[in-house]
């Protein structure tokens, strides 16, 4: 490389660092309200948690332990303390509610303050629930920096006052374990990174046409549809994932996609297929089909405690029913055409879900076809494009936005800037209708994704959407160029924490352009 090019790169890098020093605040997602000073503290080697919260389940204690781990894991903290900096001795946490149940609508707000003076000197974190406190711990972790001269952890720009709460109650990420199996450690890695970005729903698209990897005790032959004996999840595995996520403030939304996308079900129970020549959608004429759905949701209700279950309902090719003699005979007996049978199936599946205490999420085709015939407890999942969310909320139903042109992670040509600027409330101006948009979700479909490329396909683009879903609209940047440096800083922080987040400089999962600083990529 020529000398002039090297000089340019060095200047560019120094410019980046100067931006960081001047701006000072490199938090992601950006809190809704903050103020800070200009002083620095150092973190005591015995930095401790003080709290009167009755932490019977250990969620707060574990969260604090993880805070210390991620703050200290990037470098060996072996420096000597100088007299020029005040010592931050610990974090005093007040949690007002003793209820540690996590579900939709749990209060996630918090207030974090770090004074510049005091003896002893403590940071203070207040939250209504322990899950708000976990978010405060994540924010605190991003305020901690390793000083390479003193080799200690410092907190800069004190005093800090941060008052924060999420913009939307539902901030989701979908992973697909049917197209490619994802090992439990990889799912846990994704959950950890979700906690760093304050996403709070893992949408687990467990099964699909290609495979059925989950053990269903009520119908144990279903997981005969797994790719192999080793590419399976036991119910104990599912419990592990749910508990691991819950202790990080994340709900797990389980999905069975019916009646389409279900060919794998028939590997273990062939009678679920209309015929050997026509294997999906599931056989609407067979009572056994609904017995199986009832058994699955009964087993789900013992493990997946989130308020919602996802019943799919998209991309249903009903022509299969019309060309299968026994199904055609049933249609004629019931006086139903193909479209009406599709409606019958979706609404009956919803009733089964309701009987197990769930409210339902369905993909938008169900609304496009049946509208207000859906249960009023339906959340419609918009994915096909713009314009539908407005119709959903105008009809009085709730909506999750995942429009594929902006929030599908498997679309590798979609840039982080497009993820950042995608607005769930676009063209929805009525305040009552806006409240029916409960949030949004980025989707990591798995046709070309396995454990080798999952993380770099998700991050940092999912983090861009996470700020859109967390930070109030008034505080969001109107131009993604305004946040490029801050997101680059966060992407490098993810790397330092062991998350294989891809560079910003390109769409999808791209490799670094060449040698250089993490902050330039």
Coordinates of C-alpha atoms in Angstrom, one line a residue:
X1 CA 0.0 0.0 0.0
X2 CA 1.3 3.4 -0.9
X3 CA 2.3 6.0 1.7
X4 CA -0.5 8.5 0.8
X5 CA -3.2 5.8 1.2
X6 CA -1.8 4.7 4.5
X7 CA -1.8 8.4 5.7
X8 CA -5.4 8.8 4.5
X9 CA -6.5 5.7 6.4
X10 CA -4.7 6.8 9.6
X11 CA -6.3 10.2 9.4
X12 CA -9.7 8.6 8.8
X13 CA -9.2 6.4 11.8
X14 CA -8.1 9.3 14.0
X15 CA -11.2 11.2 12.8
X16 CA -13.3 8.3 13.9
X17 CA -11.7 8.3 17.4
X18 CA -12.1 12.1 17.6
X19 CA -15.8 11.7 16.9
X20 CA -16.0 9.2 19.7
X21 CA -14.2 11.5 22.2
X22 CA -16.2 14.6 21.2
X23 CA -19.6 12.9 21.2
X24 CA -18.8 10.9 24.3
X25 CA -22.0 8.9 24.3
X26 CA -21.7 5.6 22.6
X27 CA -24.7 3.8 24.0
X28 CA -26.9 1.5 21.9
X29 CA -29.8 1.6 21.9
X30 CA -29.9 5.3 22.8
X31 CA -31.7 5.9 26.0
X32 CA -34.8 8.1 25.9
X33 CA -33.3 10.7 28.3
X34 CA -29.8 11.3 29.6
X35 CA -27.4 13.9 31.0
X36 CA -23.8 13.6 31.8
X37 CA -20.7 15.5 33.0
X38 CA -17.0 15.4 32.2
X39 CA -15.4 13.6 35.1
X40 CA -14.2 10.0 35.4
X41 CA -14.3 7.3 38.1
X42 CA -12.7 4.0 38.3
X43 CA -14.5 0.7 39.1
X44 CA -13.3 -0.8 42.4
X45 CA -11.9 -4.3 42.1
X46 CA -14.5 -5.2 44.7
X47 CA -17.3 -3.5 42.9
X48 CA -20.4 -4.9 44.6
X49 CA -24.2 -5.1 44.3
X50 CA -26.3 -3.6 47.1
X51 CA -30.0 -4.3 47.1
X52 CA -32.9 -5.0 49.5
X53 CA -34.8 -6.6 46.7
X54 CA -35.9 -10.1 47.7
X55 CA -34.2 -11.8 44.7
X56 CA -35.6 -15.3 45.4
X57 CA -35.0 -16.5 41.9
X58 CA -31.5 -15.0 41.7
X59 CA -32.3 -13.0 38.5
X60 CA -30.8 -9.8 39.7
X61 CA -27.8 -11.5 41.2
X62 CA -27.1 -13.4 38.0
X63 CA -27.6 -10.2 35.9
X64 CA -25.0 -8.4 38.1
X65 CA -22.6 -11.3 37.7
X66 CA -22.9 -11.2 34.0
X67 CA -22.4 -7.4 34.1
X68 CA -19.0 -7.9 35.8
X69 CA -18.1 -10.7 33.4
X70 CA -18.7 -8.7 30.2
X71 CA -17.1 -5.6 31.6
X72 CA -13.9 -7.5 32.6
X73 CA -13.6 -10.1 29.8
X74 CA -12.1 -8.0 27.1
X75 CA -8.8 -7.4 29.0
X76 CA -7.0 -8.5 32.1
X77 CA -7.7 -5.9 34.7
X78 CA -4.4 -5.8 36.6
X79 CA -3.6 -2.1 37.1
X80 CA -3.0 0.0 40.1
X81 CA -5.4 2.6 41.3
X82 CA -4.2 6.2 41.3
X83 CA -5.3 8.9 43.7
X84 CA -6.4 11.1 40.9
X85 CA -9.7 9.2 40.3
X86 CA -12.5 8.6 42.7
X87 CA -13.5 5.0 43.4
X88 CA -17.0 3.7 42.4
X89 CA -17.5 1.1 45.1
X90 CA -20.7 -0.5 44.0
X91 CA -24.2 -0.3 42.5
X92 CA -27.3 0.2 44.7
X93 CA -30.4 -1.3 43.1
X94 CA -33.9 -0.7 44.1
X95 CA -36.7 -2.8 42.5
X96 CA -40.2 -1.7 43.5
X97 CA -42.2 -4.8 42.5
X98 CA -41.5 -8.2 44.0
X99 CA -43.2 -9.9 41.0
X100 CA -40.6 -11.5 38.8
X101 CA -43.1 -13.0 36.3
X102 CA -42.1 -12.1 32.7
X103 CA -44.7 -11.6 30.1
X104 CA -46.0 -9.2 27.5
X105 CA -46.4 -5.7 29.0
X106 CA -44.0 -6.2 31.9
X107 CA -42.7 -2.8 33.0
X108 CA -39.1 -2.5 31.6
X109 CA -38.3 1.1 32.6
X110 CA -35.4 2.1 34.7
X111 CA -33.4 5.1 36.1
X112 CA -29.6 4.9 36.3
X113 CA -27.6 7.6 38.1
X114 CA -23.9 7.7 38.7
X115 CA -22.7 10.6 40.9
X116 CA -19.3 12.2 40.7
X117 CA -18.9 12.6 44.4
X118 CA -19.9 10.8 47.6
X119 CA -18.4 8.7 50.3
X120 CA -18.7 5.8 49.8
X121 CA -19.4 6.4 46.1
X122 CA -22.2 4.2 44.7
X123 CA -24.1 4.2 41.4
X124 CA -27.9 3.9 41.8
X125 CA -30.4 2.0 39.7
X126 CA -34.1 2.1 40.2
X127 CA -36.7 0.0 38.3
X128 CA -40.3 -1.1 38.7
X129 CA -39.4 -4.7 37.9
X130 CA -36.2 -6.8 38.0
X131 CA -36.4 -6.9 34.2
X132 CA -36.1 -3.1 34.0
X133 CA -33.1 -3.4 36.3
X134 CA -31.5 -5.9 33.8
X135 CA -31.8 -3.2 31.1
X136 CA -30.2 -0.7 33.4
X137 CA -27.3 -3.1 34.0
X138 CA -26.8 -3.5 30.2
X139 CA -26.7 0.3 29.9
X140 CA -24.2 0.5 32.8
X141 CA -22.0 -2.1 31.1
X142 CA -21.6 0.2 28.1
X143 CA -20.4 3.1 30.3
X144 CA -17.4 1.0 31.5
X145 CA -14.1 1.4 29.6
X146 CA -10.7 -0.3 30.0
X147 CA -7.9 2.3 30.4
X148 CA -4.8 0.9 28.7
X149 CA -2.5 3.2 30.7
X150 CA -3.7 2.4 34.2
X151 CA -5.1 -1.1 33.2
X152 CA -8.3 -0.5 35.2
X153 CA -12.0 -0.1 34.4
X154 CA -13.2 3.5 34.3
X155 CA -16.6 5.1 34.0
X156 CA -16.3 8.4 32.0
X157 CA -18.5 11.5 31.7
X158 CA -19.9 11.3 35.2
X159 CA -22.2 12.4 36.7
X160 CA -24.8 10.4 34.7
X161 CA -28.5 10.5 34.9
X162 CA -30.4 8.2 32.5
X163 CA -34.1 7.7 32.5
X164 CA -35.2 5.1 30.0
X165 CA -38.1 2.9 28.9
X166 CA -39.0 1.0 25.7
X167 CA -41.0 2.6 22.9
X168 CA -42.7 -0.8 22.0
X169 CA -43.6 -3.7 24.3
X170 CA -42.8 -6.3 21.6
X171 CA -39.2 -6.2 20.2
X172 CA -38.6 -9.5 18.5
X173 CA -36.1 -11.6 16.6
X174 CA -37.2 -14.7 14.7
X175 CA -34.9 -17.7 14.4
X176 CA -35.8 -20.7 12.1
X177 CA -34.7 -24.1 13.4
X178 CA -36.5 -26.1 10.7
X179 CA -34.5 -25.1 7.5
X180 CA -31.3 -25.7 9.5
X181 CA -30.8 -27.0 13.0
X182 CA -29.3 -24.5 15.5
X183 CA -27.5 -26.1 18.4
X184 CA -28.5 -24.9 21.9
X185 CA -25.2 -23.0 22.6
X186 CA -25.8 -21.0 19.4
X187 CA -29.4 -20.2 20.4
X188 CA -28.1 -19.1 23.8
X189 CA -25.5 -16.9 22.1
X190 CA -28.3 -15.2 20.2
X191 CA -30.3 -14.7 23.4
X192 CA -27.2 -13.0 25.1
X193 CA -26.8 -10.6 22.2
X194 CA -30.5 -9.9 22.2
X195 CA -30.2 -8.8 25.9
X196 CA -27.3 -6.5 24.9
X197 CA -29.6 -4.8 22.4
X198 CA -32.7 -4.8 24.6
X199 CA -34.7 -7.0 22.3
X200 CA -37.2 -8.9 24.4
X201 CA -39.0 -11.7 22.3
X202 CA -37.3 -14.7 20.7
X203 CA -39.7 -15.9 18.1
X204 CA -38.8 -19.6 17.8
X205 CA -40.0 -20.8 14.4
X206 CA -39.4 -24.4 15.5
X207 CA -40.9 -26.6 12.7
X208 CA -41.7 -26.2 9.1
X209 CA -42.0 -28.2 5.8
X210 CA -38.4 -29.4 6.0
X211 CA -38.1 -30.8 9.6
X212 CA -39.8 -31.2 12.9
X213 CA -37.0 -31.2 15.4
X214 CA -38.9 -30.8 18.7
X215 CA -40.0 -33.6 21.0
X216 CA -43.8 -33.6 21.6
X217 CA -44.7 -36.0 24.4
X218 CA -48.3 -36.2 23.4
X219 CA -47.4 -37.3 19.9
X220 CA -43.8 -38.6 20.1
X221 CA -43.5 -39.7 16.5
X222 CA -43.7 -36.1 15.3
X223 CA -39.9 -35.6 15.7
X224 CA -39.4 -38.5 13.3
X225 CA -39.5 -35.6 10.9
X226 CA -36.2 -34.2 12.2
X227 CA -33.2 -34.2 9.8
X228 CA -31.3 -36.7 11.9
X229 CA -31.3 -38.3 15.4
X230 CA -28.9 -35.6 16.7
X231 CA -30.6 -32.6 15.2
X232 CA -33.4 -32.6 17.7
X233 CA -34.6 -30.7 20.8
X234 CA -36.0 -32.5 23.8
X235 CA -38.7 -30.8 25.9
X236 CA -36.0 -30.4 28.5
X237 CA -34.0 -28.4 26.0
X238 CA -37.0 -26.2 25.3
X239 CA -37.3 -25.6 29.0
X240 CA -33.6 -24.7 29.2
X241 CA -34.0 -22.1 26.4
X242 CA -37.1 -20.6 27.9
X243 CA -35.5 -20.3 31.3
X244 CA -32.2 -19.0 29.9
X245 CA -34.1 -16.3 28.0
X246 CA -36.4 -15.4 30.9
X247 CA -33.5 -14.8 33.2
X248 CA -32.3 -12.2 30.7
X249 CA -35.7 -10.5 30.3
X250 CA -36.6 -12.2 27.0
X251 CA -39.9 -14.1 26.3
X252 CA -39.9 -17.1 23.9
X253 CA -42.7 -17.1 21.3
X254 CA -43.2 -20.6 20.0
X255 CA -44.6 -21.2 16.5
X256 CA -46.3 -24.1 14.8
X257 CA -47.2 -23.0 11.3
X258 CA -50.5 -24.5 10.3
X259 CA -52.1 -25.7 8.0
X260 CA -49.3 -25.1 5.5
X261 CA -45.6 -25.5 6.0
X262 CA -46.3 -28.8 7.7
X263 CA -45.1 -31.7 5.5
X264 CA -42.6 -32.8 8.1
X265 CA -45.4 -33.6 10.5
X266 CA -46.5 -36.6 8.3
X267 CA -43.2 -38.4 8.5
X268 CA -44.2 -39.7 11.9
X269 CA -48.0 -39.6 11.3
X270 CA -48.7 -40.1 7.6
X271 CA -52.5 -39.7 8.1
X272 CA -51.9 -36.0 8.6
X273 CA -51.1 -35.7 4.9
X274 CA -54.1 -35.4 2.6
X275 CA -52.4 -38.1 0.5
X276 CA -48.9 -39.4 -0.4
X277 CA -49.0 -37.3 -3.5
X278 CA -50.3 -34.2 -1.8
X279 CA -48.6 -33.8 1.6
X280 CA -49.5 -30.3 2.6
X281 CA -51.4 -28.4 3.9
X282 CA -52.5 -30.6 6.8
X283 CA -55.6 -32.7 6.2
X284 CA -58.5 -30.4 7.2
X285 CA -61.0 -33.3 6.9
X286 CA -59.2 -35.5 9.5
X287 CA -60.2 -35.0 13.1
X288 CA -56.8 -36.5 14.1
X289 CA -55.2 -33.3 12.6
X290 CA -56.8 -31.2 15.3
X291 CA -56.2 -33.7 18.0
X292 CA -52.5 -33.4 17.2
X293 CA -52.6 -29.6 17.3
X294 CA -54.4 -29.8 20.6
X295 CA -51.7 -32.1 21.9
X296 CA -48.9 -29.9 20.7
X297 CA -50.4 -26.8 22.3
X298 CA -51.1 -28.7 25.5
X299 CA -47.5 -29.6 25.7
X300 CA -46.4 -26.1 24.8
X301 CA -48.5 -24.6 27.6
X302 CA -46.4 -26.5 30.1
X303 CA -43.1 -25.0 28.8
X304 CA -43.8 -21.8 26.7
X305 CA -45.4 -19.4 29.3
X306 CA -45.5 -16.3 27.0
X307 CA -48.9 -14.9 26.6
X308 CA -48.9 -15.6 22.9
X309 CA -48.4 -18.6 20.6
X310 CA -47.7 -18.2 16.9
X311 CA -50.0 -20.3 14.7
X312 CA -48.6 -19.3 11.3
X313 CA -51.3 -19.6 8.6
X314 CA -49.3 -18.2 5.7
X315 CA -48.7 -19.5 2.2
X316 CA -51.5 -22.2 2.2
X317 CA -52.0 -23.9 -1.1
X318 CA -55.6 -25.1 -0.7
X319 CA -55.7 -26.7 -4.1
X320 CA -54.4 -29.9 -2.6
X321 CA -57.6 -30.4 -0.7
X322 CA -59.7 -30.1 -3.8
X323 CA -57.9 -32.8 -5.7
X324 CA -57.8 -35.3 -2.8
X325 CA -61.0 -37.5 -3.1
X326 CA -61.7 -38.0 0.6
X327 CA -61.0 -34.3 1.4
X328 CA -63.2 -33.2 -1.5
X329 CA -66.0 -35.4 -0.2
X330 CA -65.7 -33.8 3.2
X331 CA -65.8 -30.3 1.7
X332 CA -68.9 -31.2 -0.2
X333 CA -70.6 -32.6 2.9
X334 CA -69.7 -29.5 4.9
X335 CA -70.7 -27.2 2.0
X336 CA -67.3 -25.6 2.0
X337 CA -65.0 -24.4 -0.8
X338 CA -61.2 -24.4 -0.5
X339 CA -61.1 -20.8 0.9
X340 CA -63.8 -21.5 3.5
X341 CA -62.0 -24.7 4.6
X342 CA -58.8 -22.6 5.1
X343 CA -60.9 -20.3 7.3
X344 CA -62.4 -23.2 9.1
X345 CA -58.9 -24.6 9.9
X346 CA -57.4 -21.3 11.1
X347 CA -60.3 -20.4 13.3
X348 CA -60.5 -23.9 14.8
X349 CA -56.8 -23.8 15.5
X350 CA -57.3 -20.4 17.2
X351 CA -60.0 -21.9 19.4
X352 CA -57.7 -24.7 20.5
X353 CA -55.0 -22.2 21.4
X354 CA -57.5 -20.1 23.4
X355 CA -58.5 -23.3 25.3
X356 CA -54.9 -23.6 26.5
X357 CA -54.8 -20.0 27.7
X358 CA -53.0 -18.5 24.8
X359 CA -53.6 -15.5 22.6
X360 CA -52.6 -16.0 19.0
X361 CA -50.3 -14.5 16.5
X362 CA -51.0 -15.3 12.8
X363 CA -49.2 -14.3 9.6
X364 CA -51.0 -11.6 7.7
X365 CA -52.6 -13.8 5.0
X366 CA -55.1 -14.9 7.7
X367 CA -56.2 -11.2 8.0
X368 CA -56.1 -10.6 4.3
X369 CA -58.5 -13.5 3.8
X370 CA -60.7 -13.5 6.8
X371 CA -60.4 -10.0 8.3
X372 CA -62.6 -9.5 11.4
X373 CA -63.6 -13.2 11.4
X374 CA -60.3 -13.8 13.3
X375 CA -60.6 -13.9 17.1
X376 CA -60.4 -10.5 18.6
X377 CA -57.4 -11.9 20.6
X378 CA -55.4 -12.2 17.4
X379 CA -52.2 -10.3 16.8
X380 CA -51.6 -10.1 13.0
X381 CA -48.0 -10.5 11.9
X382 CA -47.4 -8.2 8.9
X383 CA -44.7 -9.4 6.6
X384 CA -45.6 -9.1 2.9
X385 CA -45.1 -5.3 2.7
X386 CA -46.4 -1.9 3.4
X387 CA -50.0 -0.7 3.7
X388 CA -51.3 -3.8 5.6
X389 CA -50.5 -2.7 9.1
X390 CA -52.8 0.4 8.7
X391 CA -55.7 -1.9 7.7
X392 CA -55.1 -4.3 10.6
X393 CA -55.2 -1.7 13.3
X394 CA -58.1 0.1 11.6
X395 CA -60.0 -3.2 12.0
X396 CA -59.3 -3.1 15.7
X397 CA -56.7 -5.9 15.8
X398 CA -53.2 -5.7 17.1
X399 CA -50.2 -5.9 14.8
X400 CA -46.5 -6.8 14.7
X401 CA -44.5 -5.3 11.8
X402 CA -41.9 -7.4 10.0
X403 CA -42.2 -6.2 6.5
X404 CA -39.9 -8.4 4.4
X405 CA -38.4 -5.6 2.3
X406 CA -36.8 -4.0 5.3
X407 CA -36.7 -6.4 8.3
X408 CA -35.9 -9.8 6.8
X409 CA -32.3 -10.6 7.8
X410 CA -32.0 -13.3 5.1
X411 CA -32.4 -10.6 2.5
X412 CA -28.7 -9.9 2.3
X413 CA -29.0 -6.9 0.0
X414 CA -30.9 -5.0 2.8
X415 CA -28.5 -2.6 4.5
X416 CA -28.4 -1.7 8.2
X417 CA -29.5 1.8 7.2
X418 CA -32.7 0.4 5.8
X419 CA -33.2 -1.6 9.0
X420 CA -32.7 1.5 11.0
X421 CA -35.1 3.7 9.0
X422 CA -38.0 1.2 8.8
X423 CA -40.8 2.8 10.9
X424 CA -43.5 0.5 12.3
X425 CA -46.0 3.4 12.6
X426 CA -45.5 4.5 9.0
X427 CA -48.8 6.2 7.8
X428 CA -50.6 5.3 11.1
X429 CA -51.5 8.7 12.6
X430 CA -54.5 7.9 14.8
X431 CA -53.2 7.5 18.4
X432 CA -55.7 4.7 19.1
X433 CA -54.4 2.8 16.1
X434 CA -50.8 3.4 16.9
X435 CA -51.3 1.7 20.3
X436 CA -52.5 -1.5 18.4
X437 CA -49.0 -1.8 16.8
X438 CA -47.5 -3.7 19.7
X439 CA -44.0 -3.7 18.1
X440 CA -41.9 -5.2 15.5
X441 CA -39.7 -8.1 14.7
X442 CA -36.7 -8.9 12.5
X443 CA -36.7 -12.3 10.9
X444 CA -33.8 -14.7 10.4
X445 CA -35.2 -17.3 8.1
X446 CA -32.9 -20.3 7.8
X447 CA -32.8 -21.6 4.3
X448 CA -29.2 -20.5 3.9
X449 CA -28.3 -20.0 7.6
X450 CA -26.8 -22.5 10.0
X451 CA -24.5 -22.2 13.0
X452 CA -21.6 -21.2 10.8
X453 CA -23.2 -17.9 9.7
X454 CA -26.1 -17.1 12.0
X455 CA -24.6 -14.4 14.1
X456 CA -22.9 -12.4 11.4
X457 CA -26.2 -12.4 9.4
X458 CA -28.2 -11.2 12.4
X459 CA -25.8 -8.5 13.8
X460 CA -25.4 -5.6 13.5
X461 CA -28.5 -5.1 11.4
X462 CA -30.9 -6.5 14.1
X463 CA -29.3 -4.0 16.5
X464 CA -30.3 -1.1 14.1
X465 CA -33.9 -2.3 14.3
X466 CA -33.6 -2.7 18.0
X467 CA -33.0 1.0 18.5
X468 CA -36.0 1.8 16.3
X469 CA -38.1 -0.4 18.6
X470 CA -36.6 0.8 21.9
X471 CA -35.9 4.6 21.6
X472 CA -38.7 7.1 21.4
X473 CA -39.4 8.4 18.0
X474 CA -38.4 11.9 18.9
X475 CA -35.0 10.8 20.0
X476 CA -34.3 8.7 16.9
X477 CA -31.9 10.0 14.3
X478 CA -33.6 11.2 11.1
X479 CA -30.5 10.2 9.0
X480 CA -28.7 7.0 9.6
X481 CA -25.4 8.8 9.0
X482 CA -25.9 10.4 12.4
X483 CA -25.6 7.1 14.1
X484 CA -23.0 5.3 11.9
X485 CA -20.1 5.9 14.4
X486 CA -22.2 4.9 17.4
X487 CA -23.4 1.7 15.7
X488 CA -19.9 0.9 14.6
X489 CA -18.7 1.3 18.2
X490 CA -21.5 -1.1 19.3
X491 CA -20.7 -3.6 16.6
X492 CA -17.1 -3.7 17.9
X493 CA -18.3 -4.0 21.4
X494 CA -20.3 -7.1 20.3
X495 CA -17.2 -8.5 18.8
X496 CA -15.3 -7.9 22.0
X497 CA -18.0 -9.8 23.8
X498 CA -17.6 -12.8 21.5
X499 CA -20.5 -12.0 19.2
X500 CA -19.6 -12.6 15.5
X501 CA -21.3 -9.3 14.3
X502 CA -20.4 -8.4 10.7
X503 CA -18.9 -5.1 9.5
X504 CA -21.2 -2.2 8.8
X505 CA -19.6 -1.5 5.4
X506 CA -21.8 -3.5 3.2
X507 CA -25.2 -5.3 3.2
X508 CA -25.9 -8.6 4.9
X509 CA -23.0 -10.6 6.2
X510 CA -19.9 -9.2 4.6
X511 CA -16.2 -9.7 5.3
X512 CA -13.9 -6.8 6.3
X513 CA -12.8 -4.9 3.3
X514 CA -9.1 -5.3 4.3
X515 CA -6.8 -4.6 7.2
X516 CA -7.9 -1.9 9.5
X517 CA -9.6 -0.8 12.7
X518 CA -12.8 -2.5 13.7
X519 CA -14.4 1.0 13.9
X520 CA -13.8 1.6 10.2
X521 CA -15.6 -1.6 9.0

